[in-house]
């Protein structure tokens, strides 16, 4: 694949307003016009380079959006105040009353709750399917379906979506393929594989310092213009705008994403291999035992690896909680949701990030009580980390001596 997402970020060049190497931060909510006519034209969306009001767009937000569009290979992008602030307007822009969505059944709990509990109020229904079974996906499509929705690597089960194949199905039925790529930035480029819209929660790997929430929608200029339209654009009207100061700080963190992803992936692969050979039930797309290992390999930019997320199953929620508490006491990471931090984060999805999903559904999709989701950190000495984690598991009789 000739598309190089990290080169695209590296190749961005800025000459700030005062010659600074970083663009100046736009610290205004509103903008003056020298003529009333230009203000009118800007409202109509016809005044290139003019800013109206920062809920619509701001220079700092545009800089970050353009950098993320370069990374994903889309025409442009719109940043938002959170990942959910990117997902919800996209779905509401693409669907209206009477429309239908086909979604992967293993997705982030907040997205699941939005599709399952919130959108039906607007008469938008969703069928949840096993996204790895293409015939099941296609069979769920009805004449009212508008969107096919999935995560490239799903939260928390780490199922992998065949984006090229899903894109073919979407095109055949005239649907938009919307892909949340939060778990695999740089490793997978969904738009290059045929996705129409790519979303990220910037909160995670892209920002990488667990100090803010943020989101982005990457897509065509036409679609982003629709989202920003002052009359009927879901981003403009629902109002989950990112603050300019944050856009500037996320842009600075984006520049080290390639180095961080390599280290997250290297450490996660090392631990996954060790855990698996210790006999733990381990899920990581980089393991040959992962059902979609070959598919991931066929889609990935190999330099960035299989990502920083892995799961193990320790049998029961009691054991999972004991292990997480012990690992935190030994300073191996934090018992916390979210991902992409420099330290390892671990949580038990059934009682945290996926708790919006009903219990019967959790069982059906294989999300067990003993599952621990790890976002592996940037540890320089991962062998030392492994030895200490191994000791914790022996101490709790999860592993035998
Ligand atoms: C895959 C995925 N998408 C979207 C979100 C929502 O992002 P945010 O918390 O930034 O709104 C999350 C959050 O955990 C996530 O894991």
Short mmCIF file of C-alpha atoms and ligand atoms in Angstrom, two decimals:
data_model
loop_
_atom_site.label_atom_id
_atom_site.label_comp_id
_atom_site.label_asym_id
_atom_site.label_seq_id
_atom_site.Cartn_x
_atom_site.Cartn_y
_atom_site.Cartn_z
CA UNK A 1 0.00 0.00 0.00
CA UNK A 2 1.59 3.29 -1.05
CA UNK A 3 -0.48 5.43 1.34
CA UNK A 4 1.76 6.54 4.25
CA UNK A 5 -0.31 8.15 7.02
CA UNK A 6 2.63 9.18 9.23
CA UNK A 7 4.44 10.81 6.29
CA UNK A 8 1.33 12.83 5.65
CA UNK A 9 1.47 14.18 9.20
CA UNK A 10 5.24 14.77 8.99
CA UNK A 11 4.83 16.69 5.75
CA UNK A 12 2.50 19.30 7.20
CA UNK A 13 4.26 22.66 7.31
CA UNK A 14 3.22 25.64 9.37
CA UNK A 15 4.26 29.26 9.24
CA UNK A 16 2.38 30.74 12.19
CA UNK A 17 0.89 34.21 12.04
CA UNK A 18 4.10 35.62 13.60
CA UNK A 19 6.44 33.10 12.03
CA UNK A 20 5.96 30.59 14.82
CA UNK A 21 6.57 26.90 14.07
CA UNK A 22 3.18 26.21 15.57
CA UNK A 23 0.10 27.91 14.20
CA UNK A 24 -1.13 30.70 16.47
CA UNK A 25 -4.07 29.63 18.60
CA UNK A 26 -7.29 31.35 17.57
CA UNK A 27 -8.68 32.66 20.84
CA UNK A 28 -11.93 34.18 19.57
CA UNK A 29 -15.50 32.99 19.46
CA UNK A 30 -16.51 35.53 16.81
CA UNK A 31 -14.86 37.27 13.84
CA UNK A 32 -15.13 40.70 12.27
CA UNK A 33 -15.92 41.41 8.63
CA UNK A 34 -14.78 44.47 6.74
CA UNK A 35 -17.92 44.37 4.65
CA UNK A 36 -21.47 43.24 5.40
CA UNK A 37 -21.57 41.46 2.03
CA UNK A 38 -18.71 39.13 3.04
CA UNK A 39 -20.57 38.29 6.25
CA UNK A 40 -23.64 37.33 4.22
CA UNK A 41 -21.51 35.23 1.84
CA UNK A 42 -19.88 33.45 4.79
CA UNK A 43 -23.32 32.54 6.18
CA UNK A 44 -24.15 31.09 2.80
CA UNK A 45 -20.92 29.06 2.96
CA UNK A 46 -19.37 30.93 0.02
CA UNK A 47 -16.49 32.89 1.55
CA UNK A 48 -13.36 30.75 1.51
CA UNK A 49 -10.90 31.65 4.30
CA UNK A 50 -13.40 33.70 6.30
CA UNK A 51 -14.52 32.77 9.79
CA UNK A 52 -17.90 33.56 11.23
CA UNK A 53 -18.33 32.06 14.64
CA UNK A 54 -16.28 29.37 16.36
CA UNK A 55 -19.09 26.81 16.70
CA UNK A 56 -19.02 26.72 12.92
CA UNK A 57 -15.25 26.64 12.45
CA UNK A 58 -12.12 28.25 13.82
CA UNK A 59 -8.55 28.42 12.50
CA UNK A 60 -7.17 26.12 15.23
CA UNK A 61 -9.90 23.55 14.68
CA UNK A 62 -9.33 23.64 10.94
CA UNK A 63 -5.58 23.03 11.40
CA UNK A 64 -6.26 19.95 13.51
CA UNK A 65 -8.99 18.76 11.15
CA UNK A 66 -6.71 19.08 8.13
CA UNK A 67 -3.92 17.14 9.88
CA UNK A 68 -6.32 14.32 10.72
CA UNK A 69 -7.74 14.32 7.19
CA UNK A 70 -4.16 13.97 5.91
CA UNK A 71 -3.64 11.03 8.27
CA UNK A 72 -6.81 9.27 7.10
CA UNK A 73 -6.50 10.22 3.43
CA UNK A 74 -9.86 12.01 3.24
CA UNK A 75 -10.61 15.35 1.61
CA UNK A 76 -11.21 17.08 4.93
CA UNK A 77 -12.36 16.60 8.53
CA UNK A 78 -14.30 18.27 11.32
CA UNK A 79 -13.15 18.07 14.94
CA UNK A 80 -15.59 17.88 17.84
CA UNK A 81 -15.66 18.10 21.60
CA UNK A 82 -15.63 14.30 22.11
CA UNK A 83 -15.76 11.03 20.21
CA UNK A 84 -19.51 10.79 20.91
CA UNK A 85 -19.74 14.37 19.68
CA UNK A 86 -18.44 13.05 16.34
CA UNK A 87 -20.45 9.81 16.15
CA UNK A 88 -23.88 11.18 17.05
CA UNK A 89 -24.04 14.05 14.50
CA UNK A 90 -22.78 11.77 11.70
CA UNK A 91 -25.60 9.28 12.32
CA UNK A 92 -28.20 12.02 12.69
CA UNK A 93 -27.00 13.70 9.50
CA UNK A 94 -27.17 10.51 7.48
CA UNK A 95 -30.46 9.19 8.88
CA UNK A 96 -33.95 10.58 9.38
CA UNK A 97 -37.26 9.19 10.65
CA UNK A 98 -38.02 5.80 9.11
CA UNK A 99 -34.37 5.02 8.28
CA UNK A 100 -32.42 2.03 9.47
CA UNK A 101 -28.80 1.31 10.43
CA UNK A 102 -26.92 -1.99 10.31
CA UNK A 103 -24.27 -1.96 13.03
CA UNK A 104 -21.69 -4.32 14.40
CA UNK A 105 -22.94 -5.73 17.69
CA UNK A 106 -19.53 -5.35 19.32
CA UNK A 107 -18.97 -1.62 19.57
CA UNK A 108 -18.22 0.91 22.30
CA UNK A 109 -21.02 0.85 24.91
CA UNK A 110 -21.89 4.53 24.47
CA UNK A 111 -22.38 4.11 20.72
CA UNK A 112 -24.44 0.99 21.37
CA UNK A 113 -26.63 2.89 23.84
CA UNK A 114 -27.10 5.75 21.36
CA UNK A 115 -28.18 3.36 18.60
CA UNK A 116 -30.30 1.13 20.82
CA UNK A 117 -31.94 3.60 23.23
CA UNK A 118 -31.70 7.11 21.80
CA UNK A 119 -32.15 6.96 18.02
CA UNK A 120 -35.47 4.99 18.21
CA UNK A 121 -36.99 8.18 19.72
CA UNK A 122 -36.41 9.68 16.27
CA UNK A 123 -37.73 6.53 14.55
CA UNK A 124 -34.28 5.39 13.49
CA UNK A 125 -33.81 1.68 14.19
CA UNK A 126 -30.67 -0.41 14.24
CA UNK A 127 -30.03 -4.09 13.58
CA UNK A 128 -26.97 -5.35 15.46
CA UNK A 129 -25.05 -8.07 13.61
CA UNK A 130 -21.87 -10.11 13.79
CA UNK A 131 -19.75 -7.86 11.57
CA UNK A 132 -17.32 -10.68 10.77
CA UNK A 133 -20.11 -12.62 8.97
CA UNK A 134 -20.58 -10.76 5.71
CA UNK A 135 -23.64 -12.77 4.64
CA UNK A 136 -25.34 -11.87 7.95
CA UNK A 137 -24.47 -8.19 7.44
CA UNK A 138 -25.94 -8.17 3.94
CA UNK A 139 -29.07 -10.06 5.00
CA UNK A 140 -29.82 -7.38 7.63
CA UNK A 141 -30.01 -4.60 5.02
CA UNK A 142 -33.54 -3.38 4.26
CA UNK A 143 -34.88 -0.83 1.77
CA UNK A 144 -34.72 1.74 4.59
CA UNK A 145 -31.07 1.13 5.52
CA UNK A 146 -28.80 4.15 5.10
CA UNK A 147 -25.70 3.34 7.14
CA UNK A 148 -23.40 0.42 7.77
CA UNK A 149 -21.56 1.10 11.04
CA UNK A 150 -18.57 -0.64 12.62
CA UNK A 151 -15.28 -0.19 14.45
CA UNK A 152 -12.15 -1.32 12.56
CA UNK A 153 -11.07 -3.15 15.71
CA UNK A 154 -13.98 -3.44 18.09
CA UNK A 155 -14.24 -2.32 21.69
CA UNK A 156 -13.69 -4.43 23.74
CA UNK A 157 -13.68 -7.80 21.96
CA UNK A 158 -11.09 -6.79 19.34
CA UNK A 159 -13.07 -8.21 16.45
CA UNK A 160 -11.71 -6.98 13.13
CA UNK A 161 -13.96 -5.62 10.36
CA UNK A 162 -13.19 -6.50 6.74
CA UNK A 163 -13.46 -2.90 5.56
CA UNK A 164 -12.95 -3.55 1.82
CA UNK A 165 -15.63 -6.25 1.78
CA UNK A 166 -18.03 -4.12 3.84
CA UNK A 167 -17.40 -1.21 1.49
CA UNK A 168 -18.42 -3.38 -1.48
CA UNK A 169 -21.66 -4.31 0.30
CA UNK A 170 -22.28 -0.65 1.19
CA UNK A 171 -21.76 0.47 -2.41
CA UNK A 172 -23.99 -2.29 -3.77
CA UNK A 173 -26.87 -1.16 -1.53
CA UNK A 174 -26.14 2.56 -1.74
CA UNK A 175 -25.27 2.89 1.97
CA UNK A 176 -22.63 4.95 3.72
CA UNK A 177 -19.94 2.88 5.46
CA UNK A 178 -19.04 4.67 8.71
CA UNK A 179 -15.98 3.29 10.53
CA UNK A 180 -14.79 4.20 14.03
CA UNK A 181 -11.00 3.80 13.85
CA UNK A 182 -10.24 4.76 17.47
CA UNK A 183 -8.43 1.48 18.28
CA UNK A 184 -6.15 1.42 15.24
CA UNK A 185 -4.89 4.88 14.21
CA UNK A 186 -2.07 4.67 11.61
CA UNK A 187 -2.26 0.85 11.56
CA UNK A 188 -5.47 0.83 9.54
CA UNK A 189 -6.63 3.49 7.05
CA UNK A 190 -10.36 2.77 6.59
CA UNK A 191 -10.99 5.46 3.96
CA UNK A 192 -8.24 4.02 1.77
CA UNK A 193 -9.97 0.64 2.09
CA UNK A 194 -13.32 2.11 1.02
CA UNK A 195 -15.01 3.61 4.11
CA UNK A 196 -17.05 6.75 3.39
CA UNK A 197 -16.65 8.33 6.82
CA UNK A 198 -13.92 7.68 9.41
CA UNK A 199 -14.41 8.68 13.04
CA UNK A 200 -12.02 8.82 15.97
CA UNK A 201 -12.33 9.45 19.64
CA UNK A 202 -9.23 11.68 19.88
CA UNK A 203 -9.44 11.12 23.64
CA UNK A 204 -7.52 7.86 23.16
CA UNK A 205 -4.30 7.12 21.24
CA UNK A 206 -4.31 10.23 19.06
CA UNK A 207 -4.12 12.69 21.95
CA UNK A 208 -2.41 10.06 24.08
CA UNK A 209 -2.12 11.93 27.34
CA UNK A 210 -5.54 11.32 28.95
CA UNK A 211 -5.99 15.04 29.59
CA UNK A 212 -8.96 15.78 27.33
CA UNK A 213 -11.84 14.34 25.38
CA UNK A 214 -12.11 15.05 21.66
CA UNK A 215 -13.37 13.61 18.40
CA UNK A 216 -13.13 13.92 14.63
CA UNK A 217 -15.15 13.07 11.53
CA UNK A 218 -13.04 12.54 8.39
CA UNK A 219 -14.84 12.50 5.03
CA UNK A 220 -15.52 14.27 1.78
CA UNK A 221 -15.70 18.05 1.58
CA UNK A 222 -19.35 17.69 0.61
CA UNK A 223 -20.24 15.65 3.71
CA UNK A 224 -18.26 17.88 6.10
CA UNK A 225 -19.94 20.95 4.58
CA UNK A 226 -23.29 19.29 5.23
CA UNK A 227 -22.35 18.69 8.90
CA UNK A 228 -21.32 22.34 9.25
CA UNK A 229 -24.27 23.85 7.39
CA UNK A 230 -25.82 26.67 9.42
CA UNK A 231 -29.36 25.62 8.47
CA UNK A 232 -29.38 21.86 8.85
CA UNK A 233 -25.88 20.66 9.77
CA UNK A 234 -25.80 18.30 12.75
CA UNK A 235 -22.34 19.44 13.95
CA UNK A 236 -23.31 23.10 13.71
CA UNK A 237 -26.73 22.67 15.30
CA UNK A 238 -26.02 20.05 17.97
CA UNK A 239 -23.04 22.14 18.97
CA UNK A 240 -20.39 19.74 20.27
CA UNK A 241 -17.57 22.02 19.15
CA UNK A 242 -13.98 21.54 20.24
CA UNK A 243 -12.32 24.46 21.99
CA UNK A 244 -9.47 26.06 20.01
CA UNK A 245 -6.96 25.76 22.87
CA UNK A 246 -7.60 22.02 22.92
CA UNK A 247 -7.37 21.71 19.16
CA UNK A 248 -3.88 23.25 19.36
CA UNK A 249 -2.75 20.87 22.12
CA UNK A 250 -4.13 17.76 20.36
CA UNK A 251 -2.34 18.81 17.15
CA UNK A 252 0.95 18.93 19.04
CA UNK A 253 0.39 15.44 20.46
CA UNK A 254 -0.58 14.05 17.04
CA UNK A 255 2.99 14.62 15.85
CA UNK A 256 4.37 11.84 18.06
CA UNK A 257 1.56 9.37 17.34
CA UNK A 258 3.71 7.19 15.04
CA UNK A 259 6.40 6.72 17.68
CA UNK A 260 3.84 6.00 20.38
CA UNK A 261 1.85 3.53 18.28
CA UNK A 262 4.99 1.54 17.49
CA UNK A 263 5.81 1.24 21.19
CA UNK A 264 2.21 0.48 22.27
CA UNK A 265 2.04 -2.26 19.61
CA UNK A 266 5.47 -3.69 20.40
CA UNK A 267 4.67 -3.93 24.11
CA UNK A 268 1.18 -5.33 23.54
CA UNK A 269 2.46 -8.03 21.19
CA UNK A 270 5.15 -9.02 23.69
CA UNK A 271 2.68 -9.31 26.57
CA UNK A 272 0.02 -11.06 24.45
CA UNK A 273 2.54 -13.72 23.38
CA UNK A 274 3.72 -14.22 26.98
CA UNK A 275 0.18 -14.37 28.41
CA UNK A 276 -0.89 -16.86 25.74
CA UNK A 277 2.10 -19.11 26.33
CA UNK A 278 1.36 -18.97 30.07
CA UNK A 279 -2.02 -20.54 29.21
CA UNK A 280 -4.20 -17.45 29.68
CA UNK A 281 -7.12 -16.96 27.31
CA UNK A 282 -5.68 -14.00 25.41
CA UNK A 283 -7.15 -12.00 22.55
CA UNK A 284 -4.85 -9.79 20.48
CA UNK A 285 -5.06 -9.29 16.70
CA UNK A 286 -1.29 -9.84 16.43
CA UNK A 287 -1.57 -13.43 17.71
CA UNK A 288 -1.89 -16.16 15.10
CA UNK A 289 -4.72 -17.59 17.22
CA UNK A 290 -6.85 -14.46 16.62
CA UNK A 291 -9.60 -15.41 14.13
CA UNK A 292 -8.92 -12.27 12.06
CA UNK A 293 -5.12 -12.20 12.34
CA UNK A 294 -4.66 -12.65 8.58
CA UNK A 295 -7.36 -10.11 7.75
CA UNK A 296 -5.72 -7.50 10.02
CA UNK A 297 -2.36 -8.23 8.37
CA UNK A 298 -3.86 -7.76 4.93
CA UNK A 299 -5.23 -4.31 5.86
CA UNK A 300 -2.47 -2.90 8.07
CA UNK A 301 0.49 -0.57 7.67
CA UNK A 302 2.96 -3.01 9.26
CA UNK A 303 5.21 -0.36 10.87
CA UNK A 304 2.56 0.48 13.47
CA UNK A 305 1.74 -3.08 14.49
CA UNK A 306 -1.47 -4.59 15.75
CA UNK A 307 -2.27 -1.87 18.27
CA UNK A 308 -2.03 -1.42 22.00
CA UNK A 309 -5.21 -3.22 23.09
CA UNK A 310 -5.45 -6.80 24.36
CA UNK A 311 -7.80 -8.79 26.55
CA UNK A 312 -7.40 -11.73 28.89
CA UNK A 313 -10.10 -13.76 30.60
CA UNK A 314 -9.35 -14.72 34.21
CA UNK A 315 -12.60 -16.64 34.78
CA UNK A 316 -14.69 -14.46 37.08
CA UNK A 317 -15.31 -10.82 37.90
CA UNK A 318 -13.94 -11.40 41.45
CA UNK A 319 -10.61 -12.62 40.06
CA UNK A 320 -10.55 -9.81 37.50
CA UNK A 321 -11.11 -7.20 40.20
CA UNK A 322 -8.48 -8.72 42.51
CA UNK A 323 -5.93 -8.79 39.71
CA UNK A 324 -6.60 -5.22 38.62
CA UNK A 325 -6.37 -3.92 42.19
CA UNK A 326 -3.12 -5.81 42.79
CA UNK A 327 -1.56 -4.62 39.53
CA UNK A 328 -2.46 -1.03 40.44
CA UNK A 329 -0.95 -1.48 43.91
CA UNK A 330 2.26 -2.70 42.28
CA UNK A 331 2.24 0.42 40.04
CA UNK A 332 1.88 -1.59 36.83
CA UNK A 333 -0.84 0.70 35.56
CA UNK A 334 -4.16 2.21 36.55
CA UNK A 335 -7.56 0.66 37.11
CA UNK A 336 -9.24 3.08 34.73
CA UNK A 337 -11.33 3.11 31.58
CA UNK A 338 -10.09 4.70 28.35
CA UNK A 339 -6.96 3.94 26.37
CA UNK A 340 -3.83 5.28 24.77
CA UNK A 341 -2.12 6.56 27.94
CA UNK A 342 1.65 6.23 28.58
CA UNK A 343 0.88 3.92 31.49
CA UNK A 344 -1.11 0.72 31.09
CA UNK A 345 -4.83 1.10 31.81
CA UNK A 346 -7.03 -1.86 32.69
CA UNK A 347 -10.73 -2.28 33.26
CA UNK A 348 -13.35 -4.97 33.19
CA UNK A 349 -15.64 -4.01 30.30
CA UNK A 350 -18.72 -5.95 31.50
CA UNK A 351 -18.99 -3.68 34.54
CA UNK A 352 -17.64 -0.47 32.95
CA UNK A 353 -17.38 0.60 29.31
CA UNK A 354 -19.85 -2.01 28.04
CA UNK A 355 -22.27 -1.89 30.99
CA UNK A 356 -24.83 -0.16 28.74
CA UNK A 357 -25.18 -3.48 26.87
CA UNK A 358 -27.81 -5.79 28.47
CA UNK A 359 -26.52 -8.93 30.23
CA UNK A 360 -28.09 -11.43 27.76
CA UNK A 361 -26.52 -9.51 24.89
CA UNK A 362 -23.10 -9.49 26.64
CA UNK A 363 -23.29 -13.28 26.97
CA UNK A 364 -24.33 -13.68 23.33
CA UNK A 365 -21.36 -11.70 22.05
CA UNK A 366 -18.94 -13.48 24.38
CA UNK A 367 -18.22 -10.58 26.71
CA UNK A 368 -17.62 -12.53 29.91
CA UNK A 369 -17.40 -11.34 33.53
CA UNK A 370 -13.75 -12.33 33.84
CA UNK A 371 -12.61 -10.30 30.85
CA UNK A 372 -9.95 -7.64 31.49
CA UNK A 373 -9.24 -5.09 28.76
CA UNK A 374 -5.70 -3.70 28.74
CA UNK A 375 -4.49 -0.59 26.98
CA UNK A 376 -0.77 -1.33 27.10
CA UNK A 377 1.48 1.59 27.96
CA UNK A 378 4.76 2.85 26.59
CA UNK A 379 6.90 0.97 29.17
CA UNK A 380 10.54 0.99 28.14
CA UNK A 381 11.25 -2.32 29.88
CA UNK A 382 8.27 -4.49 29.05
CA UNK A 383 10.04 -7.67 30.22
CA UNK A 384 10.16 -6.19 33.75
CA UNK A 385 6.46 -5.30 33.49
CA UNK A 386 5.64 -8.84 32.35
CA UNK A 387 7.57 -10.43 35.22
CA UNK A 388 5.68 -8.29 37.74
CA UNK A 389 2.29 -9.02 36.13
CA UNK A 390 3.15 -12.73 36.10
CA UNK A 391 3.94 -12.57 39.83
CA UNK A 392 0.56 -10.92 40.50
CA UNK A 393 -1.18 -13.73 38.61
CA UNK A 394 0.71 -16.40 40.58
CA UNK A 395 -0.10 -14.66 43.86
CA UNK A 396 -3.83 -14.75 43.02
CA UNK A 397 -3.73 -18.39 41.75
CA UNK A 398 -4.69 -17.27 38.26
CA UNK A 399 -1.49 -18.98 37.15
CA UNK A 400 0.35 -21.85 38.85
CA UNK A 401 4.01 -21.43 39.85
C1 LIG B 1 -14.15 2.94 20.07
C2 LIG B 1 -14.68 4.16 20.75
N1 LIG B 1 -15.38 5.05 20.04
C3 LIG B 1 -15.89 6.16 20.61
C4 LIG B 1 -15.73 6.42 21.95
C5 LIG B 1 -16.33 7.68 22.54
O1 LIG B 1 -15.37 8.66 22.63
P1 LIG B 1 -15.41 9.87 23.70
O2 LIG B 1 -15.33 9.24 25.05
O3 LIG B 1 -14.24 10.69 23.32
O4 LIG B 1 -16.72 10.57 23.51
C6 LIG B 1 -14.99 5.54 22.73
C7 LIG B 1 -14.80 5.81 24.17
O5 LIG B 1 -14.45 4.99 24.96
C8 LIG B 1 -14.46 4.37 22.11
O6 LIG B 1 -13.74 3.47 22.81
#
